[in-house]
CSV table of C-alpha atoms in Angstrom, one decimal:
chain,number,residue,atom,x,y,z
A,1,MET,CA,-162.4,84.9,7.6
A,2,THR,CA,-162.0,82.6,4.7
A,3,ARG,CA,-159.4,83.0,2.8
A,4,GLY,CA,-160.5,83.6,-0.9
A,5,SER,CA,-159.4,84.8,-4.3
A,6,GLY,CA,-160.9,88.2,-4.1
A,7,THR,CA,-158.9,91.4,-4.2
A,8,ILE,CA,-159.7,95.0,-3.0
A,9,GLN,CA,-157.8,98.0,-4.1
A,10,LEU,CA,-157.6,101.1,-1.8
A,11,LEU,CA,-156.4,104.4,-2.9
A,12,CYS,CA,-154.5,105.9,0.0
A,13,HIS,CA,-152.9,109.2,0.8
A,14,VAL,CA,-150.0,108.9,3.1
A,15,LYS,CA,-148.8,111.4,5.5
A,16,PRO,CA,-145.3,110.0,6.8
A,17,GLY,CA,-143.3,111.2,9.7
A,18,VAL,CA,-146.2,112.0,12.0
A,19,SER,CA,-145.7,111.4,15.9
A,20,ALA,CA,-146.2,107.6,16.9
A,21,ASN,CA,-149.3,108.6,18.7
A,22,ARG,CA,-151.3,109.9,15.6
A,23,GLU,CA,-150.1,106.8,13.5
A,24,GLY,CA,-153.0,104.8,11.9
A,25,ILE,CA,-156.1,105.5,9.7
A,26,ALA,CA,-156.8,109.3,10.0
A,27,ALA,CA,-159.7,109.7,7.4
A,28,VAL,CA,-161.9,107.6,5.1
A,29,SER,CA,-163.9,109.2,2.4
A,30,ASP,CA,-165.3,108.1,-0.9
A,31,GLU,CA,-162.1,108.8,-2.8
A,32,ARG,CA,-159.3,107.8,-0.7
A,33,ILE,CA,-158.1,106.7,2.9
A,34,GLU,CA,-155.7,109.0,4.7
A,35,VAL,CA,-152.9,106.9,6.4
A,36,CYS,CA,-150.5,108.6,8.9
A,37,VAL,CA,-147.3,106.7,9.6
A,38,ALA,CA,-144.5,107.6,11.9
A,39,ALA,CA,-141.9,106.0,9.4
A,40,GLN,CA,-140.1,108.4,7.4
A,41,ALA,CA,-140.5,108.3,3.4
A,42,ARG,CA,-137.2,106.6,2.5
A,43,ASP,CA,-136.0,103.1,1.7
A,44,GLY,CA,-139.6,101.9,1.7
A,45,GLU,CA,-140.0,102.4,5.4
A,46,ALA,CA,-143.4,104.3,5.0
A,47,ASN,CA,-144.5,101.9,2.7
A,48,LYS,CA,-143.9,99.2,5.0
A,49,ALA,CA,-145.7,101.0,7.8
A,50,VAL,CA,-148.8,101.6,5.5
A,51,ARG,CA,-148.9,97.7,4.7
A,52,GLU,CA,-148.7,96.9,8.6
A,53,ILE,CA,-151.6,99.3,9.3
A,54,ILE,CA,-153.9,98.1,6.8
A,55,ALA,CA,-153.3,94.4,7.6
A,56,ASP,CA,-153.9,95.1,11.3
A,57,VAL,CA,-157.1,97.2,10.6
A,58,LEU,CA,-158.4,94.6,8.3
A,59,ARG,CA,-157.2,91.6,10.2
A,60,VAL,CA,-155.4,90.1,7.5
A,61,PRO,CA,-151.8,88.8,7.1
A,62,LYS,CA,-149.1,91.5,6.2
A,63,SER,CA,-148.2,89.2,3.2
A,64,ASP,CA,-151.9,89.9,1.6
A,65,VAL,CA,-151.2,93.6,1.8
A,66,GLU,CA,-149.1,95.1,-1.1
A,67,VAL,CA,-148.6,98.8,-2.4
A,68,VAL,CA,-148.9,98.3,-5.9
A,69,LYS,CA,-148.7,101.7,-7.3
A,70,GLY,CA,-147.0,105.0,-5.8
A,71,MET,CA,-144.0,103.6,-4.3
A,72,LYS,CA,-142.3,106.9,-4.4
A,73,SER,CA,-145.6,109.0,-3.9
A,74,ARG,CA,-147.7,109.9,-1.0
A,75,ASP,CA,-150.7,108.6,-3.2
A,76,LYS,CA,-150.5,104.9,-3.3
A,77,MET,CA,-152.8,102.2,-4.3
A,78,VAL,CA,-152.6,99.2,-2.1
A,79,ALA,CA,-154.1,95.8,-3.1
A,80,VAL,CA,-155.6,93.7,-0.3
A,81,THR,CA,-155.6,90.1,-1.5
A,82,ASN,CA,-157.2,86.6,-0.4
A,83,ILE,CA,-160.4,88.3,0.4
A,84,SER,CA,-163.3,86.0,1.5
A,85,THR,CA,-165.3,84.9,-1.4
A,86,ASN,CA,-168.2,84.0,0.9
A,87,ARG,CA,-169.6,87.4,0.7
A,88,LYS,CA,-170.9,89.4,-2.4
A,89,PRO,CA,-168.5,91.9,-3.5
A,90,GLU,CA,-170.6,94.7,-2.4
A,91,GLU,CA,-170.8,93.3,1.1
A,92,GLU,CA,-167.1,92.9,1.4
A,93,ILE,CA,-166.6,96.3,0.3
A,94,VAL,CA,-169.0,97.8,2.9
A,95,ARG,CA,-167.3,95.6,5.5
A,96,THR,CA,-163.9,96.9,4.6
A,97,ARG,CA,-164.9,100.4,4.7
A,98,GLU,CA,-166.6,100.0,8.1
A,99,LEU,CA,-163.3,98.4,9.4
A,100,LEU,CA,-161.4,101.4,8.2
A,101,ALA,CA,-163.8,104.1,9.4
A,102,ASP,CA,-164.1,102.3,12.8
A,103,SER,CA,-160.4,102.4,13.3
A,104,ILE,CA,-160.0,106.2,12.9
A,105,GLY,CA,-158.2,107.7,16.0
A,106,ARG,CA,-157.5,104.6,17.6
């Protein structure tokens, strides 16, 4: 993927403290993405795990993923920056949604 200047924001609902084998994307709906993390919700551990999962699923560097809202909440806004500008925004949204949906249960 070509690095660009685009940004996608994802509304996530995080479930911290799940067993390690359940960690990952649990569901994708029109409203939000459900992310399960094994890390506990303390000292930013769950936020770090969310960043790692989103980066892995979307195949982007962790440095391009940031929790921008909801640092101490289960509902978070996650920004993914440096999105390719070679595609139309609608195409990039569809691609992102497909990657997230395809990762459910893996």
